[in-house]
Short mmCIF file of C-alpha atoms and ligand atoms in Angstrom, two decimals:
data_model
loop_
_atom_site.label_atom_id
_atom_site.label_comp_id
_atom_site.label_asym_id
_atom_site.label_seq_id
_atom_site.Cartn_x
_atom_site.Cartn_y
_atom_site.Cartn_z
CA UNK A 515 16.36 -158.20 63.40
CA UNK A 516 17.48 -161.72 62.88
CA UNK A 517 17.34 -162.79 59.25
CA UNK A 518 17.69 -166.51 58.69
CA UNK A 519 15.64 -166.96 55.57
CA UNK A 520 14.87 -164.54 52.73
CA UNK A 521 12.96 -164.79 49.51
CA UNK A 522 14.30 -162.97 46.41
CA UNK A 523 11.73 -162.40 43.66
CA UNK A 524 13.29 -161.97 40.22
CA UNK A 525 16.55 -163.73 39.32
CA UNK A 526 17.87 -161.31 36.71
CA UNK A 527 20.91 -159.04 36.51
CA UNK A 528 20.34 -157.77 40.06
CA UNK A 529 18.28 -160.49 41.78
CA UNK A 530 20.59 -163.40 40.97
CA UNK A 531 23.84 -161.76 42.16
CA UNK A 532 22.03 -160.45 45.27
CA UNK A 533 20.44 -163.82 46.09
CA UNK A 534 23.76 -165.63 45.60
CA UNK A 535 25.69 -163.12 47.70
CA UNK A 536 23.22 -163.47 50.61
CA UNK A 537 23.43 -167.26 50.27
CA UNK A 538 27.23 -167.31 50.35
CA UNK A 539 27.03 -165.15 53.50
CA UNK A 540 25.11 -167.81 55.38
CA UNK A 541 21.48 -166.81 54.77
CA UNK A 542 18.96 -169.32 53.50
CA UNK A 543 17.70 -167.87 50.20
CA UNK A 544 14.64 -168.88 48.21
CA UNK A 545 15.19 -167.55 44.69
CA UNK A 546 11.93 -167.10 42.80
CA UNK A 547 11.42 -166.49 39.10
CA UNK A 548 8.30 -166.57 36.95
CA UNK A 549 10.29 -167.80 33.94
CA UNK A 550 10.40 -171.59 34.05
CA UNK A 551 13.42 -171.66 31.74
CA UNK A 552 15.44 -169.56 34.21
CA UNK A 553 14.61 -172.03 36.99
CA UNK A 554 15.51 -175.05 34.84
CA UNK A 555 18.76 -173.49 33.64
CA UNK A 556 19.92 -172.66 37.17
CA UNK A 557 18.86 -176.00 38.62
CA UNK A 558 20.73 -177.79 35.81
CA UNK A 559 23.95 -175.99 36.67
CA UNK A 560 23.66 -173.38 33.89
CA UNK A 561 23.39 -169.63 34.00
CA UNK A 562 21.31 -167.24 31.87
CA UNK A 563 23.24 -164.02 32.54
CA UNK A 564 26.74 -162.97 31.54
CA UNK A 565 28.52 -161.20 34.34
CA UNK A 566 32.14 -161.75 35.39
CA UNK A 567 32.35 -164.04 38.46
CA UNK A 568 28.61 -164.71 38.61
CA UNK A 569 28.78 -168.35 37.55
CA UNK A 570 31.23 -169.16 40.34
CA UNK A 571 29.18 -167.54 43.09
CA UNK A 572 25.89 -169.06 41.86
CA UNK A 573 27.51 -172.50 41.82
CA UNK A 574 28.85 -171.98 45.35
CA UNK A 575 25.46 -170.74 46.59
CA UNK A 576 23.60 -173.73 45.11
CA UNK A 577 26.20 -176.23 46.28
CA UNK A 578 26.09 -174.92 49.85
CA UNK A 579 22.36 -175.68 49.90
CA UNK A 580 21.64 -172.09 51.01
CA UNK A 581 20.18 -171.12 47.63
CA UNK A 582 17.18 -172.89 46.17
CA UNK A 583 15.52 -171.80 42.96
CA UNK A 584 11.76 -172.22 42.66
CA UNK A 585 8.64 -170.79 40.99
CA UNK A 586 6.69 -169.68 44.09
CA UNK A 587 7.61 -167.65 47.17
CA UNK A 588 7.33 -169.19 50.62
CA UNK A 589 7.26 -167.87 54.17
CA UNK A 590 10.48 -166.04 55.06
CA UNK A 591 11.86 -163.32 57.32
CA UNK A 592 12.34 -160.90 54.41
CA UNK A 593 11.22 -160.53 50.79
CA UNK A 594 13.27 -158.71 48.16
CA UNK A 595 11.69 -157.62 44.89
CA UNK A 596 14.20 -157.31 42.03
CA UNK A 597 12.07 -157.62 38.91
CA UNK A 598 12.40 -155.59 35.69
CA UNK A 599 10.70 -152.22 35.22
CA UNK A 600 11.02 -151.52 31.50
CA UNK A 601 8.80 -149.11 29.62
CA UNK A 602 5.93 -150.12 27.38
CA UNK A 603 6.78 -150.53 23.70
CA UNK A 604 3.28 -149.58 22.56
CA UNK A 605 1.88 -147.20 25.20
CA UNK A 606 2.95 -143.60 25.58
CA UNK A 607 1.81 -140.56 27.52
CA UNK A 608 1.41 -137.03 26.19
CA UNK A 609 1.99 -133.59 27.64
CA UNK A 610 1.49 -130.41 25.62
CA UNK A 611 1.90 -132.26 22.32
CA UNK A 612 5.11 -134.11 23.30
CA UNK A 613 4.97 -137.88 23.81
CA UNK A 614 6.85 -139.69 26.57
CA UNK A 615 7.40 -143.33 27.50
CA UNK A 616 5.44 -145.09 30.25
CA UNK A 617 6.89 -147.46 32.84
CA UNK A 618 5.58 -151.01 32.73
CA UNK A 619 5.08 -151.84 36.42
CA UNK A 620 3.31 -155.16 35.87
CA UNK A 621 6.23 -157.25 37.15
CA UNK A 622 6.46 -155.24 40.41
CA UNK A 623 2.69 -155.51 40.83
CA UNK A 624 2.67 -159.30 40.39
CA UNK A 625 5.71 -159.78 42.63
CA UNK A 626 4.01 -157.81 45.43
CA UNK A 627 0.81 -159.81 44.89
CA UNK A 628 2.78 -163.07 45.03
CA UNK A 629 4.15 -162.11 48.47
CA UNK A 630 0.72 -161.37 50.05
CA UNK A 631 -0.22 -164.97 51.02
CA UNK A 632 3.17 -165.51 52.71
CA UNK A 633 3.52 -162.17 54.50
CA UNK A 634 3.65 -162.48 58.31
CA UNK A 635 3.89 -160.06 61.23
CA UNK A 636 7.44 -158.80 61.71
CA UNK A 637 8.55 -159.49 58.11
CA UNK A 638 10.54 -157.04 55.97
CA UNK A 639 9.76 -156.33 52.30
CA UNK A 640 12.31 -154.42 50.19
CA UNK A 641 11.72 -153.16 46.65
CA UNK A 642 14.96 -152.92 44.65
CA UNK A 643 13.57 -152.47 41.13
CA UNK A 644 14.19 -148.99 39.74
CA UNK A 645 10.76 -147.36 39.89
CA UNK A 646 8.95 -144.07 39.42
CA UNK A 647 8.85 -141.91 42.57
CA UNK A 648 6.26 -143.01 45.19
CA UNK A 649 5.99 -146.59 43.83
CA UNK A 650 6.78 -148.06 47.27
CA UNK A 651 4.07 -146.11 49.10
CA UNK A 652 1.46 -145.77 46.33
CA UNK A 653 1.74 -149.12 44.49
CA UNK A 654 3.52 -151.74 46.62
CA UNK A 655 2.20 -150.79 50.08
CA UNK A 656 -1.54 -151.05 49.25
CA UNK A 657 -1.00 -154.43 47.57
CA UNK A 658 0.88 -155.86 50.56
CA UNK A 659 -1.74 -154.48 52.96
CA UNK A 660 -4.33 -156.73 51.28
CA UNK A 661 -2.83 -159.31 53.66
CA UNK A 662 -4.63 -157.51 56.50
CA UNK A 663 -1.27 -156.39 57.94
CA UNK A 664 -0.22 -152.73 58.09
CA UNK A 665 3.07 -151.52 56.61
CA UNK A 666 5.26 -149.78 59.17
CA UNK A 667 3.51 -151.33 62.18
CA UNK A 668 2.87 -155.02 61.41
CA UNK A 669 5.63 -155.44 58.81
CA UNK A 670 8.53 -153.34 57.58
CA UNK A 671 8.63 -151.93 54.05
CA UNK A 672 11.60 -150.26 52.37
CA UNK A 673 13.07 -149.22 49.04
CA UNK A 674 16.73 -149.82 48.31
CA UNK A 675 18.15 -148.80 44.93
CA UNK A 676 20.64 -150.98 43.15
CA UNK A 677 23.58 -148.91 41.86
CA UNK A 678 26.00 -151.52 40.56
CA UNK A 679 27.72 -151.16 37.21
CA UNK A 680 27.22 -154.02 34.74
CA UNK A 681 30.58 -155.79 34.44
CA UNK A 682 31.43 -154.95 38.08
CA UNK A 683 28.25 -156.13 39.79
CA UNK A 684 29.67 -158.57 42.33
CA UNK A 685 32.33 -156.18 43.61
CA UNK A 686 30.11 -153.10 43.66
CA UNK A 687 27.27 -154.99 45.39
CA UNK A 688 29.53 -155.36 48.39
CA UNK A 689 31.64 -152.20 48.23
CA UNK A 690 29.19 -149.48 47.11
CA UNK A 691 27.36 -147.30 49.57
CA UNK A 692 23.78 -148.49 50.00
CA UNK A 693 20.74 -146.29 50.53
CA UNK A 694 17.75 -147.78 52.38
CA UNK A 695 14.53 -145.80 52.47
CA UNK A 696 11.84 -147.03 54.83
CA UNK A 697 8.15 -146.18 55.06
CA UNK A 698 9.07 -145.63 58.72
CA UNK A 699 12.49 -145.18 60.38
CA UNK A 700 12.08 -148.67 61.86
CA UNK A 701 11.60 -150.11 58.36
CA UNK A 702 14.79 -148.37 57.18
CA UNK A 703 16.61 -149.76 60.21
CA UNK A 704 15.37 -153.30 59.46
CA UNK A 705 16.57 -152.94 55.84
CA UNK A 706 19.95 -151.64 56.99
CA UNK A 707 20.35 -154.67 59.25
CA UNK A 708 19.55 -157.05 56.38
CA UNK A 709 22.07 -155.55 53.93
CA UNK A 710 24.73 -155.33 56.65
CA UNK A 711 25.00 -159.10 56.07
CA UNK A 712 27.39 -158.40 53.19
CA UNK A 713 27.58 -154.68 52.35
CA UNK A 714 30.95 -153.18 53.26
CA UNK A 715 30.14 -149.69 51.93
CA UNK A 716 28.26 -147.17 54.03
CA UNK A 717 24.57 -147.97 54.65
CA UNK A 718 22.50 -144.79 54.80
CA UNK A 719 18.92 -144.69 56.03
CA UNK A 720 16.24 -142.37 54.67
CA UNK A 721 12.60 -142.49 53.60
CA UNK A 722 11.34 -144.65 50.72
CA UNK A 723 10.54 -141.87 48.22
CA UNK A 724 13.91 -140.17 48.76
CA UNK A 725 15.63 -143.49 48.07
CA UNK A 726 13.62 -143.89 44.85
CA UNK A 727 14.56 -140.38 43.75
CA UNK A 728 18.25 -140.89 44.55
CA UNK A 729 18.53 -143.69 42.03
CA UNK A 730 16.62 -141.83 39.31
CA UNK A 731 18.62 -138.66 39.95
CA UNK A 732 21.93 -140.49 39.54
CA UNK A 733 21.06 -141.95 36.17
CA UNK A 734 19.23 -138.84 34.95
CA UNK A 735 22.25 -136.68 35.76
CA UNK A 736 24.40 -138.97 33.68
CA UNK A 737 21.92 -138.89 30.79
CA UNK A 738 21.68 -135.09 30.82
CA UNK A 739 25.48 -134.78 30.99
CA UNK A 740 25.93 -137.13 28.02
CA UNK A 741 23.28 -135.14 26.12
CA UNK A 742 25.23 -131.93 26.58
CA UNK A 743 28.40 -133.68 25.41
CA UNK A 744 26.50 -134.79 22.30
CA UNK A 745 25.28 -131.24 21.75
CA UNK A 746 28.85 -129.94 22.16
CA UNK A 747 29.88 -132.42 19.43
CA UNK A 748 27.31 -130.92 17.07
CA UNK A 749 28.49 -127.39 17.93
CA UNK A 750 32.14 -128.33 17.39
CA UNK A 751 31.38 -129.70 13.94
CA UNK A 752 29.58 -126.46 13.11
CA UNK A 753 32.47 -124.25 14.29
CA UNK A 754 35.41 -126.22 12.88
CA UNK A 755 36.57 -127.48 16.27
CA UNK A 756 37.65 -130.90 17.57
CA UNK A 757 35.22 -131.56 20.42
CA UNK A 758 37.50 -134.16 22.01
CA UNK A 759 40.32 -131.63 22.28
CA UNK A 760 37.92 -128.96 23.57
CA UNK A 761 36.48 -131.34 26.20
CA UNK A 762 39.90 -132.37 27.44
CA UNK A 763 40.87 -128.69 27.77
CA UNK A 764 37.62 -127.76 29.53
CA UNK A 765 38.07 -130.69 31.90
CA UNK A 766 41.33 -129.19 33.14
CA UNK A 767 39.08 -126.85 35.14
CA UNK A 768 38.87 -128.27 38.66
CA UNK A 769 35.07 -128.19 38.78
CA UNK A 770 34.23 -129.34 35.26
CA UNK A 771 33.84 -132.94 34.13
CA UNK A 772 32.28 -133.16 30.68
CA UNK A 773 31.41 -136.71 29.59
CA UNK A 774 31.98 -138.18 26.13
CA UNK A 775 29.80 -137.78 23.07
CA UNK A 776 29.08 -140.93 21.09
CA UNK A 777 26.47 -142.78 19.03
CA UNK A 778 23.86 -142.45 21.80
CA UNK A 779 22.92 -143.77 25.21
CA UNK A 780 22.03 -147.42 25.68
CA UNK A 781 21.67 -150.11 28.30
CA UNK A 782 18.58 -150.74 30.39
CA UNK A 783 19.14 -147.99 32.96
CA UNK A 784 20.31 -144.59 31.78
CA UNK A 785 18.15 -144.53 28.65
CA UNK A 786 15.12 -145.71 30.65
CA UNK A 787 15.16 -144.16 34.13
CA UNK A 788 14.77 -140.45 33.17
CA UNK A 789 11.40 -141.34 31.63
CA UNK A 790 10.18 -142.31 35.14
CA UNK A 791 10.53 -138.66 36.15
CA UNK A 792 8.96 -137.36 32.95
CA UNK A 793 6.03 -139.73 33.29
CA UNK A 794 5.25 -138.75 36.86
CA UNK A 795 5.86 -134.99 36.48
CA UNK A 796 5.82 -133.96 32.79
CA UNK A 797 5.16 -130.30 33.65
CA UNK A 798 8.49 -129.83 35.46
CA UNK A 799 10.86 -132.07 33.48
CA UNK A 800 11.53 -130.16 30.25
CA UNK A 801 15.31 -130.43 30.57
CA UNK A 802 15.23 -134.16 31.31
CA UNK A 803 12.83 -134.71 28.41
CA UNK A 804 15.01 -132.74 25.99
CA UNK A 805 18.17 -134.58 27.04
CA UNK A 806 16.44 -137.90 26.36
CA UNK A 807 15.46 -136.67 22.89
CA UNK A 808 19.01 -135.47 22.11
CA UNK A 809 20.49 -138.83 23.09
CA UNK A 810 17.81 -140.81 21.27
CA UNK A 811 18.47 -138.79 18.09
CA UNK A 812 22.18 -139.58 18.17
CA UNK A 813 22.04 -142.82 16.08
CA UNK A 814 20.29 -140.86 13.34
CA UNK A 815 22.94 -138.17 13.62
CA UNK A 816 25.64 -140.84 13.15
CA UNK A 817 23.88 -142.07 10.03
CA UNK A 818 23.92 -138.52 8.62
CA UNK A 819 27.63 -138.27 9.43
CA UNK A 820 28.30 -141.45 7.45
CA UNK A 821 26.14 -140.13 4.63
CA UNK A 822 28.17 -136.89 4.51
CA UNK A 823 31.37 -138.92 4.35
CA UNK A 824 30.16 -141.41 1.77
CA UNK A 825 27.45 -139.75 -0.28
CA UNK A 826 24.49 -142.09 -0.82
CA UNK A 827 24.27 -145.11 1.48
CA UNK A 828 22.31 -147.25 -0.98
CA UNK A 829 24.10 -150.57 -1.65
CA UNK A 830 27.29 -149.29 0.01
CA UNK A 831 29.13 -152.02 1.89
CA UNK A 832 29.54 -150.84 5.48
CA UNK A 833 31.79 -152.66 7.94
CA UNK A 834 30.19 -151.81 11.26
CA UNK A 835 32.45 -152.34 14.26
CA UNK A 836 30.67 -152.97 17.57
CA UNK A 837 27.04 -153.51 18.52
CA UNK A 838 27.24 -153.58 22.33
CA UNK A 839 25.71 -150.72 24.32
CA UNK A 840 29.10 -149.76 25.76
CA UNK A 841 32.78 -150.85 25.61
CA UNK A 842 33.95 -154.34 26.55
CA UNK A 843 30.54 -155.83 27.43
CA UNK A 844 28.43 -158.35 25.52
CA UNK A 845 25.14 -156.62 26.31
CA UNK A 846 23.25 -155.45 23.22
CA UNK A 847 20.10 -154.25 25.05
CA UNK A 848 18.91 -150.79 24.07
CA UNK A 849 22.19 -150.39 22.20
CA UNK A 850 22.57 -147.23 20.12
CA UNK A 851 25.05 -149.09 17.89
CA UNK A 852 22.35 -151.63 17.04
CA UNK A 853 19.99 -148.74 16.33
CA UNK A 854 22.54 -147.27 13.88
CA UNK A 855 22.80 -150.69 12.20
CA UNK A 856 19.02 -150.88 11.77
CA UNK A 857 18.90 -147.34 10.34
CA UNK A 858 21.62 -148.22 7.80
CA UNK A 859 19.87 -151.44 6.78
CA UNK A 860 16.64 -149.47 6.30
CA UNK A 861 18.53 -146.91 4.18
CA UNK A 862 19.54 -149.72 1.80
CA UNK A 863 23.18 -150.05 2.90
CA UNK A 864 24.85 -153.46 2.71
CA UNK A 865 25.79 -153.77 6.40
CA UNK A 866 28.20 -156.31 7.85
CA UNK A 867 28.47 -155.90 11.60
CA UNK A 868 31.17 -157.42 13.77
CA UNK A 869 30.66 -157.66 17.53
CA UNK A 870 33.54 -159.55 19.15
CA UNK A 871 31.61 -160.10 22.43
CA UNK A 872 28.51 -161.50 20.69
CA UNK A 873 29.27 -162.68 17.18
CA UNK A 874 25.66 -163.84 16.65
CA UNK A 875 24.50 -160.24 16.98
CA UNK A 876 20.81 -159.39 16.75
CA UNK A 877 18.00 -160.39 14.37
CA UNK A 878 17.76 -158.09 11.35
CA UNK A 879 21.42 -157.08 11.41
CA UNK A 880 23.68 -158.96 8.95
CA UNK A 881 26.68 -160.17 10.95
CA UNK A 882 30.26 -161.01 10.09
CA UNK A 883 31.87 -163.79 12.12
CA UNK A 884 35.29 -162.13 12.11
CA UNK A 885 36.83 -158.70 11.73
CA UNK A 886 38.42 -159.83 8.45
CA UNK A 887 35.05 -160.86 7.06
CA UNK A 888 33.50 -157.51 8.00
CA UNK A 889 36.31 -155.45 6.47
CA UNK A 890 36.80 -157.39 3.24
CA UNK A 891 35.37 -155.51 0.25
CA UNK A 892 33.89 -152.75 2.43
CA UNK A 893 33.30 -149.23 1.08
CA UNK A 894 33.45 -147.69 4.55
CA UNK A 895 34.25 -148.60 8.13
CA UNK A 896 32.01 -147.31 10.91
CA UNK A 897 33.34 -147.63 14.45
CA UNK A 898 30.53 -147.54 17.01
CA UNK A 899 31.87 -149.05 20.25
CA UNK A 900 35.13 -148.28 22.03
CA UNK A 901 36.00 -151.94 22.68
CA UNK A 902 39.66 -152.22 23.74
CA UNK A 903 40.43 -154.52 20.84
CA UNK A 904 39.16 -151.93 18.34
CA UNK A 905 41.15 -149.13 19.98
CA UNK A 906 44.26 -151.27 19.62
CA UNK A 907 43.80 -151.83 15.87
CA UNK A 908 46.43 -149.98 13.87
CA UNK A 909 45.72 -148.20 10.60
CA UNK A 910 48.22 -150.41 8.75
CA UNK A 911 46.63 -153.59 10.12
CA UNK A 912 43.22 -152.45 8.90
CA UNK A 913 44.71 -151.29 5.58
CA UNK A 914 45.90 -154.84 4.89
CA UNK A 915 42.36 -156.18 5.39
CA UNK A 916 40.24 -153.76 3.39
CA UNK A 917 39.84 -151.67 0.29
CA UNK A 918 37.71 -149.14 2.17
CA UNK A 919 39.17 -145.63 2.32
CA UNK A 920 36.43 -143.92 4.32
CA UNK A 921 36.49 -144.47 8.07
CA UNK A 922 34.02 -142.93 10.54
CA UNK A 923 35.00 -143.02 14.20
CA UNK A 924 32.16 -142.08 16.57
CA UNK A 925 34.05 -142.77 19.82
CA UNK A 926 37.43 -141.06 19.44
CA UNK A 927 39.40 -144.30 19.31
CA UNK A 928 41.70 -143.56 16.39
CA UNK A 929 44.27 -140.87 15.70
CA UNK A 930 43.50 -138.62 12.77
CA UNK A 931 47.08 -138.11 11.53
CA UNK A 932 48.06 -141.80 11.65
CA UNK A 933 45.01 -142.93 9.72
CA UNK A 934 45.37 -140.14 7.14
CA UNK A 935 48.99 -141.15 6.62
CA UNK A 936 47.92 -144.75 6.02
CA UNK A 937 45.70 -143.46 3.20
CA UNK A 938 42.31 -143.35 4.94
CA UNK A 939 39.89 -140.42 5.13
CA UNK A 940 39.08 -140.47 8.84
CA UNK A 941 35.89 -138.69 9.83
CA UNK A 942 35.37 -138.32 13.56
CA UNK A 943 32.15 -137.52 15.41
CA UNK A 944 32.32 -134.01 16.83
CA UNK A 945 35.27 -132.91 14.73
CA UNK A 946 34.64 -129.99 12.38
CA UNK A 947 38.32 -129.99 11.41
CA UNK A 948 38.09 -133.46 9.87
CA UNK A 949 37.38 -134.14 6.19
CA UNK A 950 33.72 -133.52 7.10
CA UNK A 951 34.26 -129.76 6.68
CA UNK A 952 36.82 -130.02 3.87
N1 SAJ B 1699 27.95 -143.13 27.48
C1 SAJ B 1699 28.27 -142.05 26.65
N2 SAJ B 1699 29.18 -141.13 27.07
C2 SAJ B 1699 29.78 -141.23 28.30
C3 SAJ B 1699 29.43 -142.31 29.15
C4 SAJ B 1699 28.51 -143.24 28.71
O1 SAJ B 1699 27.75 -141.93 25.53
O2 SAJ B 1699 30.60 -140.36 28.61
C5 SAJ B 1699 26.97 -144.13 27.04
C6 SAJ B 1699 27.50 -145.56 27.04
O3 SAJ B 1699 28.19 -145.84 25.87
C7 SAJ B 1699 26.23 -146.35 27.21
C8 SAJ B 1699 25.37 -145.47 28.10
O4 SAJ B 1699 25.92 -144.17 28.01
O5 SAJ B 1699 25.57 -146.51 25.95
C9 SAJ B 1699 25.29 -145.90 29.55
O6 SAJ B 1699 26.54 -146.40 30.01
P1 SAJ B 1699 27.11 -146.14 31.49
O7 SAJ B 1699 28.43 -146.79 31.60
O8 SAJ B 1699 27.04 -144.68 31.76
O9 SAJ B 1699 26.03 -146.77 32.45
P2 SAJ B 1699 25.34 -148.23 32.69
O10 SAJ B 1699 23.96 -148.16 32.11
O11 SAJ B 1699 26.21 -149.34 32.26
O12 SAJ B 1699 25.25 -148.23 34.29
C10 SAJ B 1699 24.61 -147.15 34.96
C11 SAJ B 1699 25.48 -146.73 36.14
N3 SAJ B 1699 25.01 -145.44 36.63
C12 SAJ B 1699 25.85 -144.38 36.73
O13 SAJ B 1699 27.00 -144.42 36.40
C13 SAJ B 1699 25.23 -143.13 37.30
C14 SAJ B 1699 25.40 -147.76 37.24
O14 SAJ B 1699 26.05 -147.32 38.42
C15 SAJ B 1699 23.93 -148.08 37.58
O15 SAJ B 1699 23.83 -149.09 38.56
C16 SAJ B 1699 23.27 -148.58 36.33
O16 SAJ B 1699 23.32 -147.52 35.35
C17 SAJ B 1699 21.84 -148.97 36.66
O17 SAJ B 1699 21.56 -150.16 36.78
O18 SAJ B 1699 21.01 -148.08 36.90
#
């Protein structure tokens, strides 16, 4: 197929990099967003998303005239849907007494509806939003067929999961392997031809529901593997073992790769996607459900660890280091560190959080503008994110800035012996040998 003009619906973390990359590869791209502020920001030369290199490519795409940002779709050769699929905050499902979260598919529904008036014979529509299995055939296809055209014969329809890592999006968009699942083999072929515009990784064709499952399976596997690491941490504390040492020894086995325990699982993918399986098949997803629960409980577990180290939390001054959902990013969405902060505030602790990548932090969490400010006068230091700059802090440097003697490290950043020598009691998550068991 010959693609000269495409329409990308949703200019968020995935849609904007994708639209800009197509535009800088010579395709005319109509970028559509329902949020007027997003459109204004982009058209005024600004950017609403932090991602290394994104500003440069968006500027280049706009300057070339290949990218235009508007509120409504128009006729095009292909339509890409890259809108968010979060879960509902207030609606849950229930299976045998256990509640689970429900995907909010309203943005996908409206994006598909917005395409209908512009859909023409021979067009291609690709859904990229992470979605529950069968969304392409059971939700998107019937909406698009309201146009009077039939998917698979009059127009092509495919699902292609986005698998890029935040922080590496622009590189991975081009280099990663890309799966395209069509409602027919011809639809998959049309999708493969579109992405071949810039994808250098392998492009693999399959059916739409397989492609949807692939994405959910990747992130669910990661979630379950982190859950078992978190459970190993609890076991190690019980048995007087250092889980970090045990994991590194187990990982010497050629077929074992245990992930890292920590304060929980955050971000808008791994802590969300497994629910899409649970929601659509609660009777066969006990393991996935339990893993989600283990990871969601982890912030509470960290609070208990701090409580064990410190006694009561009431009015204790806690210097909380890191609020981001993972190391060296400024993204605080679904962050377990932020969840810990909220739990501590609710428990009456006097929290001062320092997040070097976003010093403004989040509403409801008292913030310190600098590390010095957070540490000064603290009763305890709680390390929640493995930011490089925190890993590089030495015990003596910290000693000079604080009167706190209790330090809790949830991410294995600091060496027990060095910190003990500097006069701190260092408690580490998953370490039964630490002062926790003394
Ligand atoms: N985490 C741990 N222990 C670990 C690894 C991670 O507790 O050993 C935590 C992190 O701190 C973080 C959360 O898990 O809170 C998720 O971080 P991540 O780096 O595993 O994943 P994301 O959400 O940044 O990106 C993932 C990636 N998926 C996989 O690695 C399978 C990425 O490729 C996907 O594109 C992305 O989800 C997505 O958009 O779905």
